[in-house]
Amino acid sequence: MYQVVRARLCALMFGAGTALRRRAARRGLRPDAGMVTSEYAMGIVAAVAFAVVLYKVVTSGAVSAELQGIVKRALDARM
């Protein structure tokens, strides 16, 4: 059912003679180019999950100590 409704809406909105179709063609866009809201939501959830994992790794004891050691050696280096 969803596909039928979507096909009819696309035919109405992006029919051969519509201004919307001509504008999309000039920009090189397909009628269904881009993400829908649910895809944006999943992308945001994935990005946040990745950020949380990265934060946990960077703030862990071993990584934190190594990063502090790198910064200390860089500041103590002779020029």
Short mmCIF file of N, CA, C and O in Angstrom, two decimals:
data_model
loop_
_atom_site.label_atom_id
_atom_site.label_comp_id
_atom_site.label_asym_id
_atom_site.label_seq_id
_atom_site.Cartn_x
_atom_site.Cartn_y
_atom_site.Cartn_z
N MET A 1 0.82 -1.19 0.00
CA MET A 1 0.00 0.00 0.00
C MET A 1 0.87 1.26 0.00
O MET A 1 0.59 2.21 -0.70
N TYR A 2 1.93 1.25 0.82
CA TYR A 2 2.82 2.40 0.92
C TYR A 2 3.45 2.73 -0.43
O TYR A 2 3.54 3.89 -0.81
N GLN A 3 3.88 1.70 -1.15
CA GLN A 3 4.53 1.94 -2.44
C GLN A 3 3.57 2.56 -3.45
O GLN A 3 3.95 3.41 -4.24
N VAL A 4 2.31 2.13 -3.41
CA VAL A 4 1.32 2.66 -4.34
C VAL A 4 1.08 4.14 -4.06
O VAL A 4 1.07 4.97 -4.98
N VAL A 5 0.91 4.48 -2.78
CA VAL A 5 0.66 5.87 -2.40
C VAL A 5 1.87 6.73 -2.76
O VAL A 5 1.73 7.82 -3.31
N ARG A 6 3.07 6.23 -2.46
CA ARG A 6 4.28 6.98 -2.77
C ARG A 6 4.43 7.19 -4.28
O ARG A 6 4.79 8.28 -4.73
N ALA A 7 4.14 6.17 -5.05
CA ALA A 7 4.25 6.28 -6.51
C ALA A 7 3.27 7.32 -7.05
O ALA A 7 3.62 8.13 -7.91
N ARG A 8 2.07 7.33 -6.52
CA ARG A 8 1.07 8.31 -6.99
C ARG A 8 1.46 9.73 -6.59
O ARG A 8 1.30 10.67 -7.36
N LEU A 9 1.96 9.89 -5.36
CA LEU A 9 2.39 11.22 -4.93
C LEU A 9 3.57 11.72 -5.76
O LEU A 9 3.61 12.88 -6.15
N CYS A 10 4.52 10.84 -6.03
CA CYS A 10 5.66 11.23 -6.86
C CYS A 10 5.22 11.59 -8.27
O CYS A 10 5.74 12.53 -8.86
N ALA A 11 4.25 10.85 -8.79
CA ALA A 11 3.75 11.16 -10.12
C ALA A 11 3.08 12.53 -10.14
O ALA A 11 3.23 13.29 -11.11
N LEU A 12 2.36 12.86 -9.08
CA LEU A 12 1.71 14.18 -9.01
C LEU A 12 2.73 15.29 -8.84
O LEU A 12 2.66 16.33 -9.50
N MET A 13 3.69 15.08 -7.94
CA MET A 13 4.65 16.13 -7.63
C MET A 13 5.73 16.28 -8.69
O MET A 13 6.16 17.38 -8.99
N PHE A 14 6.18 15.16 -9.23
CA PHE A 14 7.31 15.17 -10.14
C PHE A 14 6.91 14.74 -11.55
O PHE A 14 7.73 14.18 -12.27
N GLY A 15 5.69 14.99 -11.93
CA GLY A 15 5.25 14.68 -13.29
C GLY A 15 6.10 15.41 -14.31
O GLY A 15 6.79 16.38 -14.00
N ALA A 16 6.05 14.98 -15.55
CA ALA A 16 6.94 15.49 -16.59
C ALA A 16 6.84 17.00 -16.76
O ALA A 16 7.83 17.66 -17.05
N GLY A 17 5.68 17.59 -16.58
CA GLY A 17 5.53 19.01 -16.86
C GLY A 17 5.56 19.92 -15.65
O GLY A 17 5.42 21.12 -15.79
N THR A 18 5.77 19.39 -14.48
CA THR A 18 5.69 20.23 -13.29
C THR A 18 6.95 21.04 -13.10
O THR A 18 8.05 20.64 -13.49
N ALA A 19 6.79 22.20 -12.49
CA ALA A 19 7.93 23.08 -12.22
C ALA A 19 8.89 22.43 -11.23
O ALA A 19 10.11 22.60 -11.32
N LEU A 20 8.34 21.68 -10.28
CA LEU A 20 9.17 21.00 -9.28
C LEU A 20 10.09 19.99 -9.95
O LEU A 20 11.27 19.87 -9.61
N ARG A 21 9.58 19.27 -10.93
CA ARG A 21 10.41 18.29 -11.67
C ARG A 21 11.50 19.00 -12.45
O ARG A 21 12.65 18.57 -12.47
N ARG A 22 11.16 20.10 -13.10
CA ARG A 22 12.17 20.83 -13.88
C ARG A 22 13.26 21.39 -12.96
O ARG A 22 14.44 21.34 -13.28
N ARG A 23 12.86 21.91 -11.80
CA ARG A 23 13.83 22.46 -10.85
C ARG A 23 14.74 21.35 -10.32
O ARG A 23 15.95 21.53 -10.20
N ALA A 24 14.16 20.20 -10.01
CA ALA A 24 14.96 19.07 -9.52
C ALA A 24 15.92 18.58 -10.60
O ALA A 24 17.07 18.24 -10.31
N ALA A 25 15.46 18.56 -11.85
CA ALA A 25 16.32 18.10 -12.94
C ALA A 25 17.49 19.05 -13.15
O ALA A 25 18.61 18.63 -13.43
N ARG A 26 17.25 20.36 -12.99
CA ARG A 26 18.34 21.33 -13.13
C ARG A 26 19.40 21.13 -12.05
O ARG A 26 20.58 21.32 -12.28
N ARG A 27 18.99 20.75 -10.88
CA ARG A 27 19.93 20.53 -9.78
C ARG A 27 20.53 19.14 -9.80
O ARG A 27 21.38 18.81 -8.98
N GLY A 28 20.07 18.30 -10.69
CA GLY A 28 20.58 16.94 -10.77
C GLY A 28 20.04 16.04 -9.68
O GLY A 28 20.69 15.08 -9.29
N LEU A 29 18.87 16.35 -9.16
CA LEU A 29 18.30 15.57 -8.07
C LEU A 29 17.28 14.57 -8.59
O LEU A 29 16.55 14.85 -9.54
N ARG A 30 17.23 13.43 -7.93
CA ARG A 30 16.15 12.48 -8.19
C ARG A 30 14.97 12.90 -7.33
O ARG A 30 15.14 13.56 -6.30
N PRO A 31 13.77 12.49 -7.67
CA PRO A 31 12.61 12.85 -6.85
C PRO A 31 12.69 12.38 -5.41
O PRO A 31 12.17 13.01 -4.52
N ASP A 32 13.40 11.29 -5.16
CA ASP A 32 13.49 10.76 -3.80
C ASP A 32 14.88 10.95 -3.19
O ASP A 32 15.29 10.20 -2.33
N ALA A 33 15.61 11.96 -3.67
CA ALA A 33 16.96 12.20 -3.15
C ALA A 33 16.88 12.69 -1.71
O ALA A 33 16.01 13.47 -1.35
N GLY A 34 17.80 12.22 -0.87
CA GLY A 34 17.85 12.67 0.51
C GLY A 34 17.33 11.63 1.48
O GLY A 34 16.87 10.56 1.10
N MET A 35 17.43 11.95 2.74
CA MET A 35 17.00 11.03 3.78
C MET A 35 15.65 11.45 4.33
O MET A 35 15.30 12.62 4.31
N VAL A 36 14.91 10.49 4.82
CA VAL A 36 13.65 10.77 5.50
C VAL A 36 13.94 10.96 6.98
O VAL A 36 15.04 10.69 7.46
N THR A 37 12.96 11.41 7.72
CA THR A 37 13.15 11.73 9.14
C THR A 37 13.67 10.54 9.94
O THR A 37 14.54 10.70 10.79
N SER A 38 13.17 9.36 9.68
CA SER A 38 13.62 8.19 10.43
C SER A 38 15.10 7.89 10.15
O SER A 38 15.83 7.47 11.04
N GLU A 39 15.55 8.14 8.93
CA GLU A 39 16.96 7.93 8.61
C GLU A 39 17.83 8.96 9.32
O GLU A 39 18.93 8.65 9.77
N TYR A 40 17.35 10.22 9.40
CA TYR A 40 18.09 11.22 10.15
C TYR A 40 18.19 10.81 11.62
O TYR A 40 19.24 10.94 12.24
N ALA A 41 17.08 10.33 12.18
CA ALA A 41 17.07 9.92 13.58
C ALA A 41 18.06 8.78 13.82
O ALA A 41 18.81 8.80 14.81
N MET A 42 18.07 7.79 12.94
CA MET A 42 19.01 6.67 13.11
C MET A 42 20.45 7.15 12.95
O MET A 42 21.35 6.67 13.66
N GLY A 43 20.70 8.07 12.04
CA GLY A 43 22.04 8.62 11.88
C GLY A 43 22.51 9.36 13.12
O GLY A 43 23.66 9.24 13.54
N ILE A 44 21.60 10.13 13.72
CA ILE A 44 21.94 10.87 14.94
C ILE A 44 22.21 9.90 16.09
O ILE A 44 23.18 10.08 16.85
N VAL A 45 21.38 8.87 16.22
CA VAL A 45 21.58 7.89 17.29
C VAL A 45 22.93 7.18 17.11
O VAL A 45 23.68 6.98 18.08
N ALA A 46 23.26 6.82 15.89
CA ALA A 46 24.55 6.16 15.63
C ALA A 46 25.72 7.09 15.94
O ALA A 46 26.72 6.67 16.52
N ALA A 47 25.60 8.36 15.56
CA ALA A 47 26.67 9.33 15.83
C ALA A 47 26.86 9.54 17.33
O ALA A 47 27.99 9.61 17.82
N VAL A 48 25.77 9.63 18.07
CA VAL A 48 25.86 9.81 19.51
C VAL A 48 26.47 8.57 20.17
O VAL A 48 27.31 8.69 21.07
N ALA A 49 26.07 7.40 19.73
CA ALA A 49 26.63 6.16 20.28
C ALA A 49 28.14 6.10 20.02
O ALA A 49 28.91 5.73 20.91
N PHE A 50 28.55 6.46 18.82
CA PHE A 50 29.97 6.47 18.50
C PHE A 50 30.71 7.50 19.37
O PHE A 50 31.81 7.22 19.86
N ALA A 51 30.11 8.66 19.58
CA ALA A 51 30.74 9.69 20.42
C ALA A 51 30.88 9.21 21.86
O ALA A 51 31.91 9.47 22.50
N VAL A 52 29.88 8.51 22.37
CA VAL A 52 29.95 8.00 23.74
C VAL A 52 31.07 6.97 23.87
O VAL A 52 31.85 7.00 24.83
N VAL A 53 31.15 6.06 22.91
CA VAL A 53 32.21 5.05 22.95
C VAL A 53 33.58 5.71 22.86
O VAL A 53 34.51 5.37 23.61
N LEU A 54 33.74 6.67 21.96
CA LEU A 54 35.00 7.37 21.82
C LEU A 54 35.36 8.13 23.10
O LEU A 54 36.51 8.11 23.55
N TYR A 55 34.39 8.77 23.72
CA TYR A 55 34.61 9.48 24.98
C TYR A 55 35.08 8.52 26.08
O TYR A 55 36.01 8.82 26.82
N LYS A 56 34.42 7.37 26.16
CA LYS A 56 34.80 6.39 27.19
C LYS A 56 36.22 5.88 26.96
O LYS A 56 36.98 5.68 27.91
N VAL A 57 36.59 5.66 25.71
CA VAL A 57 37.94 5.18 25.40
C VAL A 57 38.98 6.23 25.75
O VAL A 57 40.00 5.95 26.38
N VAL A 58 38.71 7.48 25.35
CA VAL A 58 39.69 8.55 25.57
C VAL A 58 39.83 8.87 27.06
O VAL A 58 40.92 9.22 27.51
N THR A 59 38.76 8.75 27.82
CA THR A 59 38.83 9.08 29.25
C THR A 59 39.20 7.87 30.12
O THR A 59 39.24 8.01 31.33
N SER A 60 39.46 6.74 29.51
CA SER A 60 39.88 5.58 30.30
C SER A 60 41.28 5.83 30.87
O SER A 60 42.03 6.68 30.38
N GLY A 61 41.63 5.10 31.89
CA GLY A 61 42.90 5.33 32.59
C GLY A 61 44.13 5.20 31.72
O GLY A 61 45.00 6.07 31.71
N ALA A 62 44.23 4.12 30.96
CA ALA A 62 45.42 3.88 30.15
C ALA A 62 45.57 4.92 29.04
O ALA A 62 46.68 5.45 28.82
N VAL A 63 44.50 5.20 28.35
CA VAL A 63 44.56 6.17 27.25
C VAL A 63 44.82 7.57 27.79
O VAL A 63 45.62 8.33 27.23
N SER A 64 44.19 7.91 28.89
CA SER A 64 44.39 9.22 29.49
C SER A 64 45.84 9.40 29.92
O SER A 64 46.44 10.46 29.68
N ALA A 65 46.42 8.39 30.54
CA ALA A 65 47.81 8.46 30.97
C ALA A 65 48.74 8.59 29.77
O ALA A 65 49.70 9.39 29.79
N GLU A 66 48.45 7.87 28.70
CA GLU A 66 49.29 7.95 27.50
C GLU A 66 49.19 9.32 26.85
O GLU A 66 50.19 9.89 26.42
N LEU A 67 47.98 9.88 26.78
CA LEU A 67 47.81 11.22 26.21
C LEU A 67 48.53 12.27 27.05
O LEU A 67 49.16 13.18 26.51
N GLN A 68 48.46 12.13 28.38
CA GLN A 68 49.18 13.06 29.26
C GLN A 68 50.69 12.93 29.07
O GLN A 68 51.41 13.93 29.08
N GLY A 69 51.16 11.71 28.88
CA GLY A 69 52.59 11.50 28.62
C GLY A 69 53.03 12.14 27.32
O GLY A 69 54.10 12.76 27.25
N ILE A 70 52.21 12.02 26.29
CA ILE A 70 52.54 12.64 24.99
C ILE A 70 52.61 14.15 25.13
O ILE A 70 53.55 14.80 24.63
N VAL A 71 51.64 14.73 25.81
CA VAL A 71 51.62 16.19 25.98
C VAL A 71 52.81 16.63 26.83
O VAL A 71 53.49 17.63 26.52
N LYS A 72 53.14 15.89 27.87
CA LYS A 72 54.28 16.23 28.72
C LYS A 72 55.59 16.18 27.94
O LYS A 72 56.42 17.08 28.04
N ARG A 73 55.77 15.12 27.14
CA ARG A 73 56.99 15.02 26.33
C ARG A 73 57.06 16.15 25.31
O ARG A 73 58.14 16.69 25.04
N ALA A 74 55.92 16.53 24.75
CA ALA A 74 55.92 17.62 23.76
C ALA A 74 56.28 18.95 24.42
O ALA A 74 57.00 19.77 23.84
N LEU A 75 55.81 19.18 25.64
CA LEU A 75 56.10 20.42 26.33
C LEU A 75 57.53 20.47 26.86
O LEU A 75 58.12 21.55 26.98
N ASP A 76 58.09 19.32 27.16
CA ASP A 76 59.47 19.25 27.69
C ASP A 76 60.52 19.19 26.58
O ASP A 76 61.72 19.22 26.88
N ALA A 77 60.11 19.12 25.34
CA ALA A 77 61.07 18.97 24.24
C ALA A 77 61.89 20.25 24.08
O ALA A 77 61.39 21.35 24.26
N ARG A 78 63.16 20.06 23.73
CA ARG A 78 64.03 21.19 23.47
C ARG A 78 63.88 21.65 22.04
O ARG A 78 63.74 20.85 21.13
N MET A 79 63.97 22.93 21.87
CA MET A 79 63.86 23.50 20.52
C MET A 79 65.17 24.05 20.09
O MET A 79 65.96 24.55 20.72
#
